XYZ file of C-alpha atoms in Angstrom:
378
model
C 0.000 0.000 0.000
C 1.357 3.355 -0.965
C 2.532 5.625 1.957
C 0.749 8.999 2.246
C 2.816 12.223 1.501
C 1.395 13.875 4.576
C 1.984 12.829 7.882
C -0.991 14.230 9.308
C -3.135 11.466 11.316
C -6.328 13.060 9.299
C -4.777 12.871 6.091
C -5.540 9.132 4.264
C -5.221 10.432 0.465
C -2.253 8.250 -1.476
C 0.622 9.441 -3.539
C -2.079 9.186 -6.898
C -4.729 11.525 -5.161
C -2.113 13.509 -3.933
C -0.996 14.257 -7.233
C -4.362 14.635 -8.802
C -5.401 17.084 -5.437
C -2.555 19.170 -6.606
C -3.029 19.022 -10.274
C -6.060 20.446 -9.942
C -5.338 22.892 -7.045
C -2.700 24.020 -9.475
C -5.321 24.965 -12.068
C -7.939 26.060 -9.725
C -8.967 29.210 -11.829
C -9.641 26.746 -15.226
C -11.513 24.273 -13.304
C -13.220 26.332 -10.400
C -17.035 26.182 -11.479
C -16.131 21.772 -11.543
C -14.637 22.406 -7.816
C -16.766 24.701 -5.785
C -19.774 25.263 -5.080
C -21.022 29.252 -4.916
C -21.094 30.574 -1.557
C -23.570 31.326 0.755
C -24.304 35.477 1.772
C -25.992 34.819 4.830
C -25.819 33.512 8.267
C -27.691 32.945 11.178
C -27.362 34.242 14.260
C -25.571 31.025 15.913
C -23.290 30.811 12.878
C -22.173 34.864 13.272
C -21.439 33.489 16.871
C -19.464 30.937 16.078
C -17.273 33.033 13.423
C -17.266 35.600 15.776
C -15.125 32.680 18.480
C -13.362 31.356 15.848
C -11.938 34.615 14.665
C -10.446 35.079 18.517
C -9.102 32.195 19.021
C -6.663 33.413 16.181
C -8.281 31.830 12.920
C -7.925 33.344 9.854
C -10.962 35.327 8.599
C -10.330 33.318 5.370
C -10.612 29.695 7.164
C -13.671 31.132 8.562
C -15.174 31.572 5.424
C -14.436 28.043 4.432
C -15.249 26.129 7.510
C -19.075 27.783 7.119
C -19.083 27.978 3.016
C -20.095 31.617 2.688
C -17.801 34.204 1.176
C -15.430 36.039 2.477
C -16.408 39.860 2.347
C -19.374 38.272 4.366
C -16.764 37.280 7.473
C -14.736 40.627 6.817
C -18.271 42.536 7.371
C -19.590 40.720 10.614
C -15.686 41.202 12.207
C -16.242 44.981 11.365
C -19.269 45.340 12.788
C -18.723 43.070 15.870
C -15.326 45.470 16.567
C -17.302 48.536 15.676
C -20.520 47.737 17.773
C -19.561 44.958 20.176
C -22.561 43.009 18.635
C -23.146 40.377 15.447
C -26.925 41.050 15.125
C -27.929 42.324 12.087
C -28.964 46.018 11.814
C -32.003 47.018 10.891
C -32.570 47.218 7.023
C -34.325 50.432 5.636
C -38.290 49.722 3.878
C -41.276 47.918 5.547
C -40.789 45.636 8.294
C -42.314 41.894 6.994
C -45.793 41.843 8.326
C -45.800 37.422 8.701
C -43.184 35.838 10.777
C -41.604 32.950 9.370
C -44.045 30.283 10.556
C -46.923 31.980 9.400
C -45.181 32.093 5.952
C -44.840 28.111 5.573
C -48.601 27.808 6.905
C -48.989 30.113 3.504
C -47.539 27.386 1.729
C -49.265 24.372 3.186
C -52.270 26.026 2.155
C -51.591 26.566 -1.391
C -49.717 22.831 -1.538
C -53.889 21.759 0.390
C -55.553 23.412 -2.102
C -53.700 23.357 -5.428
C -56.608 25.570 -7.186
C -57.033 28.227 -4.449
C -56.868 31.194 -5.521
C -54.401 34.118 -3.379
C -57.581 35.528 -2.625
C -58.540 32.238 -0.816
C -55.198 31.461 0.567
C -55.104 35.057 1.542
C -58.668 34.659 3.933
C -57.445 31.382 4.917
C -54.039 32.675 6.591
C -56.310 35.657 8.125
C -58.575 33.173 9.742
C -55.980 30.814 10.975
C -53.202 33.663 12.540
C -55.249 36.672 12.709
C -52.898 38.237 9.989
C -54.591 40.451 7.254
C -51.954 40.630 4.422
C -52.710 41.530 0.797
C -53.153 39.141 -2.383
C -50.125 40.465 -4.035
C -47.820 39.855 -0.810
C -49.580 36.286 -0.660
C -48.157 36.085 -4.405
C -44.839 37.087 -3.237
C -44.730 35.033 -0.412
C -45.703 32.205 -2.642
C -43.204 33.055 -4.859
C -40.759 32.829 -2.187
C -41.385 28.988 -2.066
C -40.831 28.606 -5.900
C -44.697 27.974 -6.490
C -46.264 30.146 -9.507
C -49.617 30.049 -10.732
C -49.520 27.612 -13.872
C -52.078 25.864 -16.366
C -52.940 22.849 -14.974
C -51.575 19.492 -17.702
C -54.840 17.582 -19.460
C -54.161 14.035 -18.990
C -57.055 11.247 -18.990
C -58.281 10.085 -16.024
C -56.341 6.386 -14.458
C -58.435 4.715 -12.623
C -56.621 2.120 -10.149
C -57.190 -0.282 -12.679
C -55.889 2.142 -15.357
C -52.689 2.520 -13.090
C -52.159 -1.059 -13.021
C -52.286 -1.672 -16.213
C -50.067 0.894 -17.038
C -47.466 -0.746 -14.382
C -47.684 -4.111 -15.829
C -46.767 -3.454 -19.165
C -43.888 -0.944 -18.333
C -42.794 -3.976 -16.089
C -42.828 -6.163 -19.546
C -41.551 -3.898 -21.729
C -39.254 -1.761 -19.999
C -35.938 -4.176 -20.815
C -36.586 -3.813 -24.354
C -33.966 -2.798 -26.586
C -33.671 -0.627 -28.956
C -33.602 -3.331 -31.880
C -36.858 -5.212 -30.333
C -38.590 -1.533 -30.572
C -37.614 -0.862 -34.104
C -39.763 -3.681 -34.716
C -42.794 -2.003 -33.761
C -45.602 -0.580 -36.030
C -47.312 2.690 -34.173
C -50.249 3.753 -35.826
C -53.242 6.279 -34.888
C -55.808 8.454 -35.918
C -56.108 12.426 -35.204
C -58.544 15.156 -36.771
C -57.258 17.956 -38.030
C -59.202 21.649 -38.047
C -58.554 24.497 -40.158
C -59.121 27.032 -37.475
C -57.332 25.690 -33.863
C -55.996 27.170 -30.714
C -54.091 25.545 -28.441
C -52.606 28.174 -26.311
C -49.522 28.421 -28.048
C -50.520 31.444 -30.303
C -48.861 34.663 -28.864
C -49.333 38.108 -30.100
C -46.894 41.411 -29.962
C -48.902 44.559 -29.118
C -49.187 47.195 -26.918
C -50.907 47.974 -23.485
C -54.710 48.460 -23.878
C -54.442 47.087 -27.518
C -56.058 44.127 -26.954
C -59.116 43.789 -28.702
C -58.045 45.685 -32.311
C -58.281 43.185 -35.566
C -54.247 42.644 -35.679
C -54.360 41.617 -32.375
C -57.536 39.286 -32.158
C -57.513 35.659 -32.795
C -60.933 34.889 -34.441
C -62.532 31.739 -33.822
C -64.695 29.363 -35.702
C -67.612 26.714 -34.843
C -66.586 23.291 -35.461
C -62.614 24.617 -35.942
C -64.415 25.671 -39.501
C -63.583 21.973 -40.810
C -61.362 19.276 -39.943
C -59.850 16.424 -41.481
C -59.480 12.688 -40.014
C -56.452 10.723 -41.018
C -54.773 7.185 -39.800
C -50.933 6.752 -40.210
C -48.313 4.250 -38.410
C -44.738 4.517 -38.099
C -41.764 2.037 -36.871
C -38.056 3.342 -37.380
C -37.413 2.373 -40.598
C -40.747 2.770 -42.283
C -43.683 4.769 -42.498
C -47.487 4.413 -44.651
C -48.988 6.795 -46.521
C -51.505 8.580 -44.906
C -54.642 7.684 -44.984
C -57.656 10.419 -45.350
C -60.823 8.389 -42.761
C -63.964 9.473 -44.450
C -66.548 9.841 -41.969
C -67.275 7.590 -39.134
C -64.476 5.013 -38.629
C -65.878 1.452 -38.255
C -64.223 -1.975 -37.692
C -65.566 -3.033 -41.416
C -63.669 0.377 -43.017
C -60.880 -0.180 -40.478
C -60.058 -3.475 -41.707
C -61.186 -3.048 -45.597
C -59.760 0.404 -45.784
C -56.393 0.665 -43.337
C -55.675 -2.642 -42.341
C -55.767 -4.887 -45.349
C -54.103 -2.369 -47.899
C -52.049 -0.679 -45.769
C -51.085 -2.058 -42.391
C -50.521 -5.394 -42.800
C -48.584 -4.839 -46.261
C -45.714 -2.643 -44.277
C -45.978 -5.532 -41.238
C -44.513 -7.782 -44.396
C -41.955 -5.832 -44.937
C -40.743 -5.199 -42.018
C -40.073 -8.968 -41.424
C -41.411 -12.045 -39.095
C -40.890 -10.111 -35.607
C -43.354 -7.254 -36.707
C -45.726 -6.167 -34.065
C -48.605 -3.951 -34.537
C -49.858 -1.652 -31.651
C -53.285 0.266 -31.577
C -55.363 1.050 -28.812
C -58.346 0.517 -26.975
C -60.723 2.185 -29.632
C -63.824 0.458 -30.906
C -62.976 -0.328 -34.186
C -59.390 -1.312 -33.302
C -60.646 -4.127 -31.175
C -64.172 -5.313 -33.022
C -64.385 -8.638 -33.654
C -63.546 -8.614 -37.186
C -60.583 -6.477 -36.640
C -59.795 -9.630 -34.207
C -60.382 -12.134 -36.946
C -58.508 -10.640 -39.479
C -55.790 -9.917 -37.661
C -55.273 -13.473 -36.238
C -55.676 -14.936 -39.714
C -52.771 -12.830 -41.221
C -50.648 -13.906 -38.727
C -50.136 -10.188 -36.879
C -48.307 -10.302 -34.081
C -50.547 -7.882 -32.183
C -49.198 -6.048 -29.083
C -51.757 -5.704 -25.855
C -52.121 -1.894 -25.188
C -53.087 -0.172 -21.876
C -55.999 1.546 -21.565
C -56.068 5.776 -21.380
C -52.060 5.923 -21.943
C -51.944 8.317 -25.314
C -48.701 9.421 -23.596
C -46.977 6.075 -23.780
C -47.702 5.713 -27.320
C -44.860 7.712 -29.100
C -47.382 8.744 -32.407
C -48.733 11.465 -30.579
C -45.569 13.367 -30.455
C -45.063 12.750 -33.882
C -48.777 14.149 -34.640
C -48.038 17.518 -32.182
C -44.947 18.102 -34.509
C -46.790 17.595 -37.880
C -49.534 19.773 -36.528
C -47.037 22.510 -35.991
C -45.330 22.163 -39.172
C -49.018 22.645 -41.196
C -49.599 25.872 -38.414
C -46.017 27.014 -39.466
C -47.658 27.254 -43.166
C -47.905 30.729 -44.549
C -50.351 31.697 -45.914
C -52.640 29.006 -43.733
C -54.511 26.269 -45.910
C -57.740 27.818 -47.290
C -60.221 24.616 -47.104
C -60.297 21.202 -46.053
C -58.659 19.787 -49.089
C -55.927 21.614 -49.362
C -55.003 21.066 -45.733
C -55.025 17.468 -45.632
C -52.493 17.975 -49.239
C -50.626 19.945 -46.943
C -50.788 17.224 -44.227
C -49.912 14.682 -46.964
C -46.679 16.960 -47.929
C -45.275 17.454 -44.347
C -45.792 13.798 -43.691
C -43.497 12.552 -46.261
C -40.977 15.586 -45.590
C -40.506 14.578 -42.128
C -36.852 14.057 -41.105
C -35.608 10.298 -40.208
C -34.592 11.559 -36.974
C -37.783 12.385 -35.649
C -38.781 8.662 -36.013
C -35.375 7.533 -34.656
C -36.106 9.623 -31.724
C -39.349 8.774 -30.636
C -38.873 5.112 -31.209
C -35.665 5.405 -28.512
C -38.065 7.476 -25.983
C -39.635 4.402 -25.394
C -37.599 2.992 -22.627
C -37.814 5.914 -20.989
C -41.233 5.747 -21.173
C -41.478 3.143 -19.349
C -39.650 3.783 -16.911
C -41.071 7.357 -16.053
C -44.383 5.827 -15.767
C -42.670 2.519 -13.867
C -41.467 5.383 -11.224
C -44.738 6.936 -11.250
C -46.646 3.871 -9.990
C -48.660 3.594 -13.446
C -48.843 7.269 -13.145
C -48.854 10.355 -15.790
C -45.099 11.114 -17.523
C -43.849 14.329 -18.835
C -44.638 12.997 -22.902
């Protein structure tokens, strides 16, 4: 065993660390956001006590600074003040005293964290009825903002049932050792409708204060989203079908006849023996003919969770061709031309999407495997 270069009972680094410790002491200023950690600007009153003692017993105001992380014009400033004033309480600081003591600020907190949809007005009675302290909604903002909790649209998920959950567990507990090769061999498919006029909260606007409601600034809206357009499409890594324009109501006859037969089940082919096809839980996707049909051509058919859109790797790829038809200028002007215009970003979508959202699928799995069955971030 190598000998330590210091003799110091404390010290039990080896000649190797010792070399690498002063390597990188050495270059300190190239490697100093790697090494440290930025410094605290505050301390308590028991730690101004204790750098108070330790400064006269004859450490260095520097050591100080190190032994309680903070920087060092904070340690010069106390010793100043305690040789000045005798004292290492903090002087009063100019403005309006706080009106809530510390306690009654986390009870602020615990209320909002209760009551996730409470508004500060709420929060703001509740705190008054609880601690007898009137305080206004704006310092009930600030307070919450304080704890790093801001007022955000809720997320739109489906609702998972315990069943739901469970479901969702078991098949990230099958699944989630798949590799990247066993994934590729997967056909994703779905259908989504398409409007001409939609908003989903994206849209912002430049303009100026009190300019709200003038025709540049105003986002008009249509019934029905003015027209839409249903298509089906399916994906794996290393193929795609065309996509397919659903014609009114969707039925397990027109699924079959009009998706499955001429289009599914020819790209299964190609992509070889291990092919599986997913779908959901929707009606025609699981009628009994679908059923048949599939079982007769041999599809290796993949069991799908119920209410999990975010598992299911299409739907990202549907949000991204959505945006690239809304990215369009000028807009498509009817129904036709924007399914021609779904047709042409469909086919000019890069590889690497589809490489991407194939490889998300592990970690699919096991976001929602953490979650308990769970919603995930996709």
């Amino acid at each position: 065993m190598e000998k330590p270069l210091c003799t110091c009972k404390h010290c039990c680094l080896c000649v190797r660390c010792c070399h690498l410790l002063g390597f990188l002491r050495r270059h300190t200023t190239r490697f100093r956001h790697y090494l440290t950690i930025p410094p605290r600007r505050k301390l308590n009153e028991f730690e101004r006590g204790r750098a108070v003692a330790w400064f006269q017993d004859g450490v260095p105001k520097r050591e100080v600074a190190r032994r309680l992380h903070v920087s060092i014009s904070v340690i010069v400033r106390l010793i100043q003040r305690f040789t000045a004033t005798g004292r290492v309480q903090e002087r009063r600081r100019p403005g309006r005293p706080k009106k809530t003591t510390p306690r009654e600020d986390r009870l602020t907190e615990r209320l909002a964290l209760q009551t996730r949809t409470a508004s500060s007005n709420i929060i703001r009675r509740q705190l008054r009825v609880a601690t007898n302290t009137n305080i206004s909604q704006q310092t009930t903002r600030n307070h919450l903002h304080g704890f790093n909790l801001r007022s955000r649209r809720p997320a739109v998920r489906p609702r998972l049932t315990p069943a739901h959950r469970a479901a969702r567990r078991a098949f990230c507990r099958r699944h989630v050792r798949w590799t990247r090769q066993q994934w590729s061999q997967v056909l994703f498919n779905d259908e989504l409708r398409f409007t001409l006029n939609h908003n989903d909260d994206r849209l912002r606007v430049w303009r100026h204060q009190g300019k709200r409601y003038i025709d540049a600034t105003v986002q008009e809206k249509v019934a029905f989203g003015g027209g839409s357009v249903m298509v089906w499409g399916a994906f794996s890594l290393h193929h795609r079908t065309p996509l397919f324009h659903v014609q009114g109501n969707l039925t397990g006859l027109r699924y079959r006849d009009e998706i499955l037969r001429p289009l599914a089940v020819p790209t299964l082919q190609q992509m070889g023996p291990q092919a599986v096809y997913q779908d959901d839980n929707a009606r025609p996707h699981r009628a009994r003919v679908v059923n048949d049909f599939l079982q007769q051509s041999g599809v290796n058919r993949m069991e799908w969770p119920a209410c999990s859109p975010d598992l299911n790797p299409i739907e990202n790829l549907w949000d991204e061709l959505d945006r690239k038809v809304r990215s369009n200028h000028p807009p498509p002007r009817d129904v036709q031309h924007l399914y021609q215009m779904l047709q042409a970003e469909w086919q000019a979508l890069p590889q690497m999407i589809f490489t991407t959202l194939v490889n998300s699928m592990r970690t699919r799995c096991v976001e929602c495997q953490n979650s308990q069955g769970g919603y995930t971030h996709y």
